[in-house]
PDB file of C-alpha atoms in Angstrom:
ATOM      1  CA  ASP A   1      72.901  65.277 167.387  1.00  0.00           C
ATOM      2  CA  ALA A   2      76.267  65.147 165.666  1.00  0.00           C
ATOM      3  CA  LYS A   3      76.553  67.746 162.951  1.00  0.00           C
ATOM      4  CA  THR A   4      79.532  66.206 161.199  1.00  0.00           C
ATOM      5  CA  THR A   5      80.018  63.464 158.627  1.00  0.00           C
ATOM      6  CA  GLN A   6      83.195  61.411 158.423  1.00  0.00           C
ATOM      7  CA  PRO A   7      84.170  58.273 156.497  1.00  0.00           C
ATOM      8  CA  PRO A   8      83.959  55.256 158.785  1.00  0.00           C
ATOM      9  CA  SER A   9      87.465  54.036 158.022  1.00  0.00           C
ATOM     10  CA  MET A  10      90.684  54.937 156.245  1.00  0.00           C
ATOM     11  CA  ASP A  11      94.087  53.372 155.738  1.00  0.00           C
ATOM     12  CA  CYS A  12      97.443  55.069 155.480  1.00  0.00           C
ATOM     13  CA  ALA A  13     100.983  53.856 154.950  1.00  0.00           C
ATOM     14  CA  GLU A  14     103.481  54.561 157.688  1.00  0.00           C
ATOM     15  CA  GLY A  15     105.501  57.683 156.956  1.00  0.00           C
ATOM     16  CA  ARG A  16     102.938  59.082 154.546  1.00  0.00           C
ATOM     17  CA  ALA A  17     100.539  61.919 155.225  1.00  0.00           C
ATOM     18  CA  ALA A  18      97.117  60.967 156.506  1.00  0.00           C
ATOM     19  CA  ASN A  19      94.327  63.257 155.329  1.00  0.00           C
ATOM     20  CA  LEU A  20      91.089  62.823 157.227  1.00  0.00           C
ATOM     21  CA  PRO A  21      88.053  64.641 155.819  1.00  0.00           C
ATOM     22  CA  CYS A  22      85.035  65.962 157.668  1.00  0.00           C
ATOM     23  CA  ASN A  23      81.847  67.571 156.407  1.00  0.00           C
ATOM     24  CA  HIS A  24      80.030  70.072 158.585  1.00  0.00           C
ATOM     25  CA  SER A  25      77.716  71.756 156.135  1.00  0.00           C
ATOM     26  CA  THR A  26      75.389  73.229 158.770  1.00  0.00           C
ATOM     27  CA  ILE A  27      78.091  74.855 160.855  1.00  0.00           C
ATOM     28  CA  SER A  28      77.253  78.282 162.239  1.00  0.00           C
ATOM     29  CA  GLY A  29      79.502  81.289 162.004  1.00  0.00           C
ATOM     30  CA  ASN A  30      80.623  81.172 165.628  1.00  0.00           C
ATOM     31  CA  GLU A  31      81.116  77.420 165.894  1.00  0.00           C
ATOM     32  CA  TYR A  32      84.580  75.943 166.034  1.00  0.00           C
ATOM     33  CA  VAL A  33      85.737  72.673 164.486  1.00  0.00           C
ATOM     34  CA  TYR A  34      87.587  70.423 166.918  1.00  0.00           C
ATOM     35  CA  TRP A  35      89.454  67.196 166.313  1.00  0.00           C
ATOM     36  CA  TYR A  36      90.049  64.489 168.878  1.00  0.00           C
ATOM     37  CA  ARG A  37      91.338  60.962 168.650  1.00  0.00           C
ATOM     38  CA  GLN A  38      90.823  57.888 170.773  1.00  0.00           C
ATOM     39  CA  ILE A  39      93.397  55.122 170.895  1.00  0.00           C
ATOM     40  CA  HIS A  40      91.895  51.812 171.979  1.00  0.00           C
ATOM     41  CA  SER A  41      89.790  52.543 175.066  1.00  0.00           C
ATOM     42  CA  GLN A  42      91.860  55.444 176.299  1.00  0.00           C
ATOM     43  CA  GLY A  43      90.376  58.847 176.957  1.00  0.00           C
ATOM     44  CA  PRO A  44      89.953  60.952 173.821  1.00  0.00           C
ATOM     45  CA  GLN A  45      92.958  63.131 173.117  1.00  0.00           C
ATOM     46  CA  TYR A  46      92.617  66.707 171.923  1.00  0.00           C
ATOM     47  CA  ILE A  47      94.428  67.321 168.638  1.00  0.00           C
ATOM     48  CA  ILE A  48      93.586  70.724 167.208  1.00  0.00           C
ATOM     49  CA  HIS A  49      90.756  73.176 166.609  1.00  0.00           C
ATOM     50  CA  GLY A  50      89.972  76.100 164.350  1.00  0.00           C
ATOM     51  CA  LEU A  51      87.332  78.637 163.389  1.00  0.00           C
ATOM     52  CA  LYS A  52      88.066  79.651 159.808  1.00  0.00           C
ATOM     53  CA  ASN A  53      91.804  79.927 159.371  1.00  0.00           C
ATOM     54  CA  ASN A  54      94.097  76.972 158.833  1.00  0.00           C
ATOM     55  CA  GLU A  55      95.834  75.862 161.988  1.00  0.00           C
ATOM     56  CA  THR A  56      98.969  73.876 162.714  1.00  0.00           C
ATOM     57  CA  ASN A  57     100.476  72.505 165.875  1.00  0.00           C
ATOM     58  CA  GLU A  58     103.017  69.871 166.775  1.00  0.00           C
ATOM     59  CA  MET A  59     100.541  67.066 166.162  1.00  0.00           C
ATOM     60  CA  ALA A  60      98.672  68.023 163.014  1.00  0.00           C
ATOM     61  CA  SER A  61      97.376  70.616 160.598  1.00  0.00           C
ATOM     62  CA  LEU A  62      93.753  71.617 160.142  1.00  0.00           C
ATOM     63  CA  ILE A  63      92.576  72.907 156.790  1.00  0.00           C
ATOM     64  CA  ILE A  64      89.125  74.543 156.780  1.00  0.00           C
ATOM     65  CA  THR A  65      87.476  75.410 153.466  1.00  0.00           C
ATOM     66  CA  GLU A  66      86.589  79.011 152.812  1.00  0.00           C
ATOM     67  CA  ASP A  67      82.853  78.311 153.144  1.00  0.00           C
ATOM     68  CA  ARG A  68      83.604  76.394 156.373  1.00  0.00           C
ATOM     69  CA  LYS A  69      81.442  73.496 155.274  1.00  0.00           C
ATOM     70  CA  SER A  70      84.256  70.990 155.442  1.00  0.00           C
ATOM     71  CA  SER A  71      87.693  70.490 156.883  1.00  0.00           C
ATOM     72  CA  THR A  72      90.650  68.134 156.666  1.00  0.00           C
ATOM     73  CA  LEU A  73      92.920  66.978 159.428  1.00  0.00           C
ATOM     74  CA  ILE A  74      96.418  66.246 158.212  1.00  0.00           C
ATOM     75  CA  LEU A  75      98.885  64.063 160.045  1.00  0.00           C
ATOM     76  CA  PRO A  76     102.029  64.870 158.061  1.00  0.00           C
ATOM     77  CA  HIS A  77     104.045  61.698 158.738  1.00  0.00           C
ATOM     78  CA  ALA A  78     101.762  59.008 160.116  1.00  0.00           C
ATOM     79  CA  THR A  79     103.222  56.410 162.460  1.00  0.00           C
ATOM     80  CA  LEU A  80     101.801  53.151 163.743  1.00  0.00           C
ATOM     81  CA  ARG A  81     100.953  54.938 166.989  1.00  0.00           C
ATOM     82  CA  ASP A  82      98.572  57.202 165.085  1.00  0.00           C
ATOM     83  CA  THR A  83      96.203  54.270 164.557  1.00  0.00           C
ATOM     84  CA  ALA A  84      93.056  55.445 166.318  1.00  0.00           C
ATOM     85  CA  VAL A  85      89.499  56.652 165.881  1.00  0.00           C
ATOM     86  CA  TYR A  86      89.506  60.311 164.869  1.00  0.00           C
ATOM     87  CA  TYR A  87      86.540  62.485 165.754  1.00  0.00           C
ATOM     88  CA  CYS A  88      85.620  65.734 164.064  1.00  0.00           C
ATOM     89  CA  ILE A  89      83.367  67.803 166.309  1.00  0.00           C
ATOM     90  CA  VAL A  90      81.523  71.059 166.013  1.00  0.00           C
ATOM     91  CA  ARG A  91      81.316  72.836 169.338  1.00  0.00           C
ATOM     92  CA  VAL A  92      77.639  73.358 169.999  1.00  0.00           C
ATOM     93  CA  ALA A  93      77.441  76.215 172.446  1.00  0.00           C
ATOM     94  CA  LEU A  94      73.895  76.469 173.757  1.00  0.00           C
ATOM     95  CA  ASP A  95      74.355  79.856 175.316  1.00  0.00           C
ATOM     96  CA  GLN A  96      77.081  82.222 176.358  1.00  0.00           C
ATOM     97  CA  GLY A  97      77.002  81.148 179.975  1.00  0.00           C
ATOM     98  CA  GLY A  98      79.216  78.146 179.513  1.00  0.00           C
ATOM     99  CA  SER A  99      76.482  75.717 178.538  1.00  0.00           C
ATOM    100  CA  GLU A 100      77.239  73.306 175.761  1.00  0.00           C
ATOM    101  CA  LYS A 101      76.999  69.794 174.497  1.00  0.00           C
ATOM    102  CA  LEU A 102      80.314  68.491 173.235  1.00  0.00           C
ATOM    103  CA  VAL A 103      78.834  65.914 170.888  1.00  0.00           C
ATOM    104  CA  PHE A 104      80.865  63.136 169.279  1.00  0.00           C
ATOM    105  CA  GLY A 105      79.862  61.290 166.128  1.00  0.00           C
ATOM    106  CA  LYS A 106      81.150  57.864 165.098  1.00  0.00           C
ATOM    107  CA  GLY A 107      84.481  59.145 163.815  1.00  0.00           C
ATOM    108  CA  THR A 108      86.939  57.680 161.336  1.00  0.00           C
ATOM    109  CA  LYS A 109      88.920  54.593 162.207  1.00  0.00           C
ATOM    110  CA  LEU A 110      92.402  55.315 160.843  1.00  0.00           C
ATOM    111  CA  THR A 111      94.708  52.349 160.420  1.00  0.00           C
ATOM    112  CA  VAL A 112      98.353  53.102 159.748  1.00  0.00           C
ATOM    113  CA  ASN A 113     100.017  50.175 158.045  1.00  0.00           C
ATOM    114  CA  PRO A 114     103.746  49.348 158.104  1.00  0.00           C
TER     115      PRO A 114
ATOM    116  CA  ASP B   1      98.822  63.081 180.933  1.00  0.00           C
ATOM    117  CA  SER B   2      95.816  65.337 180.337  1.00  0.00           C
ATOM    118  CA  GLY B   3      95.696  66.599 183.915  1.00  0.00           C
ATOM    119  CA  VAL B   4      92.186  65.210 184.429  1.00  0.00           C
ATOM    120  CA  THR B   5      92.075  62.506 187.078  1.00  0.00           C
ATOM    121  CA  GLN B   6      89.359  59.897 187.347  1.00  0.00           C
ATOM    122  CA  THR B   7      88.949  57.379 190.136  1.00  0.00           C
ATOM    123  CA  PRO B   8      88.580  54.507 190.391  1.00  0.00           C
ATOM    124  CA  LYS B   9      90.051  53.144 187.162  1.00  0.00           C
ATOM    125  CA  HIS B  10      88.086  49.920 187.419  1.00  0.00           C
ATOM    126  CA  LEU B  11      84.929  49.082 189.292  1.00  0.00           C
ATOM    127  CA  ILE B  12      83.024  45.812 189.468  1.00  0.00           C
ATOM    128  CA  THR B  13      79.673  45.749 191.179  1.00  0.00           C
ATOM    129  CA  ALA B  14      76.413  43.824 191.235  1.00  0.00           C
ATOM    130  CA  THR B  15      73.099  44.705 189.681  1.00  0.00           C
ATOM    131  CA  GLY B  16      70.946  46.943 191.824  1.00  0.00           C
ATOM    132  CA  GLN B  17      73.897  48.568 193.531  1.00  0.00           C
ATOM    133  CA  ARG B  18      74.966  52.209 193.558  1.00  0.00           C
ATOM    134  CA  VAL B  19      78.404  53.561 192.710  1.00  0.00           C
ATOM    135  CA  THR B  20      80.094  56.940 192.643  1.00  0.00           C
ATOM    136  CA  LEU B  21      82.683  57.925 190.060  1.00  0.00           C
ATOM    137  CA  ARG B  22      84.970  60.824 190.794  1.00  0.00           C
ATOM    138  CA  CYS B  23      86.602  63.355 188.502  1.00  0.00           C
ATOM    139  CA  SER B  24      89.212  65.983 189.330  1.00  0.00           C
ATOM    140  CA  PRO B  25      89.446  68.525 186.513  1.00  0.00           C
ATOM    141  CA  ARG B  26      92.598  70.244 185.334  1.00  0.00           C
ATOM    142  CA  SER B  27      93.678  73.073 187.566  1.00  0.00           C
ATOM    143  CA  GLY B  28      91.668  76.187 186.725  1.00  0.00           C
ATOM    144  CA  ASP B  29      89.088  74.450 184.528  1.00  0.00           C
ATOM    145  CA  LEU B  30      85.510  75.425 185.347  1.00  0.00           C
ATOM    146  CA  SER B  31      83.572  73.071 183.066  1.00  0.00           C
ATOM    147  CA  VAL B  32      83.237  69.348 183.622  1.00  0.00           C
ATOM    148  CA  TYR B  33      81.624  66.941 181.166  1.00  0.00           C
ATOM    149  CA  TRP B  34      80.627  63.320 181.681  1.00  0.00           C
ATOM    150  CA  TYR B  35      80.429  60.725 178.923  1.00  0.00           C
ATOM    151  CA  GLN B  36      79.437  57.086 178.667  1.00  0.00           C
ATOM    152  CA  GLN B  37      81.011  54.733 176.135  1.00  0.00           C
ATOM    153  CA  SER B  38      79.561  51.252 175.895  1.00  0.00           C
ATOM    154  CA  LEU B  39      81.335  48.422 174.099  1.00  0.00           C
ATOM    155  CA  ASP B  40      81.784  49.321 170.439  1.00  0.00           C
ATOM    156  CA  GLN B  41      79.627  52.387 170.899  1.00  0.00           C
ATOM    157  CA  GLY B  42      80.402  56.023 170.519  1.00  0.00           C
ATOM    158  CA  LEU B  43      80.845  58.571 173.252  1.00  0.00           C
ATOM    159  CA  GLN B  44      77.466  59.549 174.638  1.00  0.00           C
ATOM    160  CA  PHE B  45      77.287  62.936 176.290  1.00  0.00           C
ATOM    161  CA  LEU B  46      75.637  62.712 179.700  1.00  0.00           C
ATOM    162  CA  ILE B  47      75.887  66.037 181.485  1.00  0.00           C
ATOM    163  CA  GLN B  48      77.909  69.211 181.832  1.00  0.00           C
ATOM    164  CA  TYR B  49      78.617  71.360 184.884  1.00  0.00           C
ATOM    165  CA  TYR B  50      80.063  74.829 184.870  1.00  0.00           C
ATOM    166  CA  ASN B  51      81.434  76.366 188.060  1.00  0.00           C
ATOM    167  CA  GLY B  52      79.208  74.233 190.248  1.00  0.00           C
ATOM    168  CA  GLU B  53      76.009  74.516 188.265  1.00  0.00           C
ATOM    169  CA  GLU B  54      74.420  72.057 185.883  1.00  0.00           C
ATOM    170  CA  ARG B  55      74.454  73.621 182.451  1.00  0.00           C
ATOM    171  CA  ALA B  56      73.623  70.980 179.846  1.00  0.00           C
ATOM    172  CA  LYS B  57      72.072  67.548 179.836  1.00  0.00           C
ATOM    173  CA  GLY B  58      72.360  64.791 177.295  1.00  0.00           C
ATOM    174  CA  ASN B  59      70.998  61.274 177.345  1.00  0.00           C
ATOM    175  CA  ILE B  60      71.426  60.790 181.060  1.00  0.00           C
ATOM    176  CA  LEU B  61      69.153  58.269 182.740  1.00  0.00           C
ATOM    177  CA  GLU B  62      67.085  59.276 185.759  1.00  0.00           C
ATOM    178  CA  ARG B  63      69.011  56.659 187.758  1.00  0.00           C
ATOM    179  CA  PHE B  64      72.154  58.696 187.139  1.00  0.00           C
ATOM    180  CA  SER B  65      72.993  61.997 188.762  1.00  0.00           C
ATOM    181  CA  ALA B  66      76.003  64.223 189.045  1.00  0.00           C
ATOM    182  CA  GLN B  67      77.248  67.227 190.913  1.00  0.00           C
ATOM    183  CA  GLN B  68      80.185  69.586 190.904  1.00  0.00           C
ATOM    184  CA  PHE B  69      81.563  70.681 194.233  1.00  0.00           C
ATOM    185  CA  PRO B  70      82.985  74.082 195.290  1.00  0.00           C
ATOM    186  CA  ASP B  71      86.517  72.810 194.685  1.00  0.00           C
ATOM    187  CA  LEU B  72      85.320  71.991 191.141  1.00  0.00           C
ATOM    188  CA  HIS B  73      85.731  68.240 191.356  1.00  0.00           C
ATOM    189  CA  SER B  74      82.729  66.303 190.138  1.00  0.00           C
ATOM    190  CA  GLU B  75      81.027  63.051 190.978  1.00  0.00           C
ATOM    191  CA  LEU B  76      78.762  60.892 188.848  1.00  0.00           C
ATOM    192  CA  ASN B  77      76.368  58.735 190.832  1.00  0.00           C
ATOM    193  CA  LEU B  78      74.891  55.647 189.208  1.00  0.00           C
ATOM    194  CA  SER B  79      72.148  53.822 191.075  1.00  0.00           C
ATOM    195  CA  SER B  80      69.989  50.724 190.617  1.00  0.00           C
ATOM    196  CA  LEU B  81      72.654  49.466 188.303  1.00  0.00           C
ATOM    197  CA  GLU B  82      71.768  47.195 185.414  1.00  0.00           C
ATOM    198  CA  LEU B  83      73.950  44.970 183.253  1.00  0.00           C
ATOM    199  CA  GLY B  84      73.580  47.465 180.429  1.00  0.00           C
ATOM    200  CA  ASP B  85      75.260  50.153 182.475  1.00  0.00           C
ATOM    201  CA  SER B  86      78.574  48.380 182.030  1.00  0.00           C
ATOM    202  CA  ALA B  87      80.699  50.860 180.126  1.00  0.00           C
ATOM    203  CA  LEU B  88      83.596  53.235 180.184  1.00  0.00           C
ATOM    204  CA  TYR B  89      82.753  56.520 181.838  1.00  0.00           C
ATOM    205  CA  PHE B  90      84.868  59.491 180.876  1.00  0.00           C
ATOM    206  CA  CYS B  91      85.166  62.883 182.414  1.00  0.00           C
ATOM    207  CA  ALA B  92      86.510  65.897 180.570  1.00  0.00           C
ATOM    208  CA  SER B  93      87.241  69.439 181.662  1.00  0.00           C
ATOM    209  CA  SER B  94      87.731  72.780 179.989  1.00  0.00           C
ATOM    210  CA  PHE B  95      88.230  76.316 181.188  1.00  0.00           C
ATOM    211  CA  THR B  96      84.989  77.468 179.610  1.00  0.00           C
ATOM    212  CA  ALA B  97      82.824  76.491 176.662  1.00  0.00           C
ATOM    213  CA  ASN B  98      84.717  77.010 173.405  1.00  0.00           C
ATOM    214  CA  THR B  99      88.082  76.187 174.922  1.00  0.00           C
ATOM    215  CA  GLU B 100      89.597  72.796 174.352  1.00  0.00           C
ATOM    216  CA  ALA B 101      88.372  70.025 176.618  1.00  0.00           C
ATOM    217  CA  PHE B 102      90.753  67.419 178.004  1.00  0.00           C
ATOM    218  CA  PHE B 103      89.682  63.929 178.931  1.00  0.00           C
ATOM    219  CA  GLY B 104      90.609  61.661 181.767  1.00  0.00           C
ATOM    220  CA  GLN B 105      91.505  58.023 181.272  1.00  0.00           C
ATOM    221  CA  GLY B 106      88.079  56.854 182.308  1.00  0.00           C
ATOM    222  CA  THR B 107      86.491  54.494 184.790  1.00  0.00           C
ATOM    223  CA  ARG B 108      85.627  51.054 183.502  1.00  0.00           C
ATOM    224  CA  LEU B 109      82.437  49.936 185.205  1.00  0.00           C
ATOM    225  CA  THR B 110      81.408  46.304 185.064  1.00  0.00           C
ATOM    226  CA  VAL B 111      78.006  45.334 186.412  1.00  0.00           C
ATOM    227  CA  VAL B 112      77.607  41.611 187.084  1.00  0.00           C
TER     228      VAL B 112
END
């Protein structure tokens, strides 16, 4: 059901930017791209979302290509605590009455190394 | 703290038994989602409720059921439990579809 493709794993040096890619080539015009992360067995943590414009918040930046077929999550200065599985999700809204499946793929396991 | 509360945090029970997991959404959130995460597996969407009504179903077994009450808290009922039902069960809530969903810390269910 997942409509996104992510690399299974990535490594990043502490203090460097982590750039996590995601392909969502079948995304529809009204579907948002969301990013979550899961540290160990904790509940997934919301990071950021966007429709077509680039977005930035205190945690990360989201760069969405002009054709919206791919995006990149950027953690500007990765720390050891950013080691987690990162999920890129397309919000699949089944209808306008609040019905949807929030579907997670396998994500990218990001390891931040000292 | 996401504002979503799940109880209990841990639950150990025997095969064939029935358990109820509880989720209190963030204040004002109308949608509740339930997920199952088995060991080394991804998050499997089970079911979604919106303002008391079931709105979407995923790969939820017939032995499992859920409901959302008028105060918007939700319960996931798991019956005739099997060893394979051992997993983390997460609840998430959002104001509506297409607004960010926030997850609780989960209930770890162990069936022995």
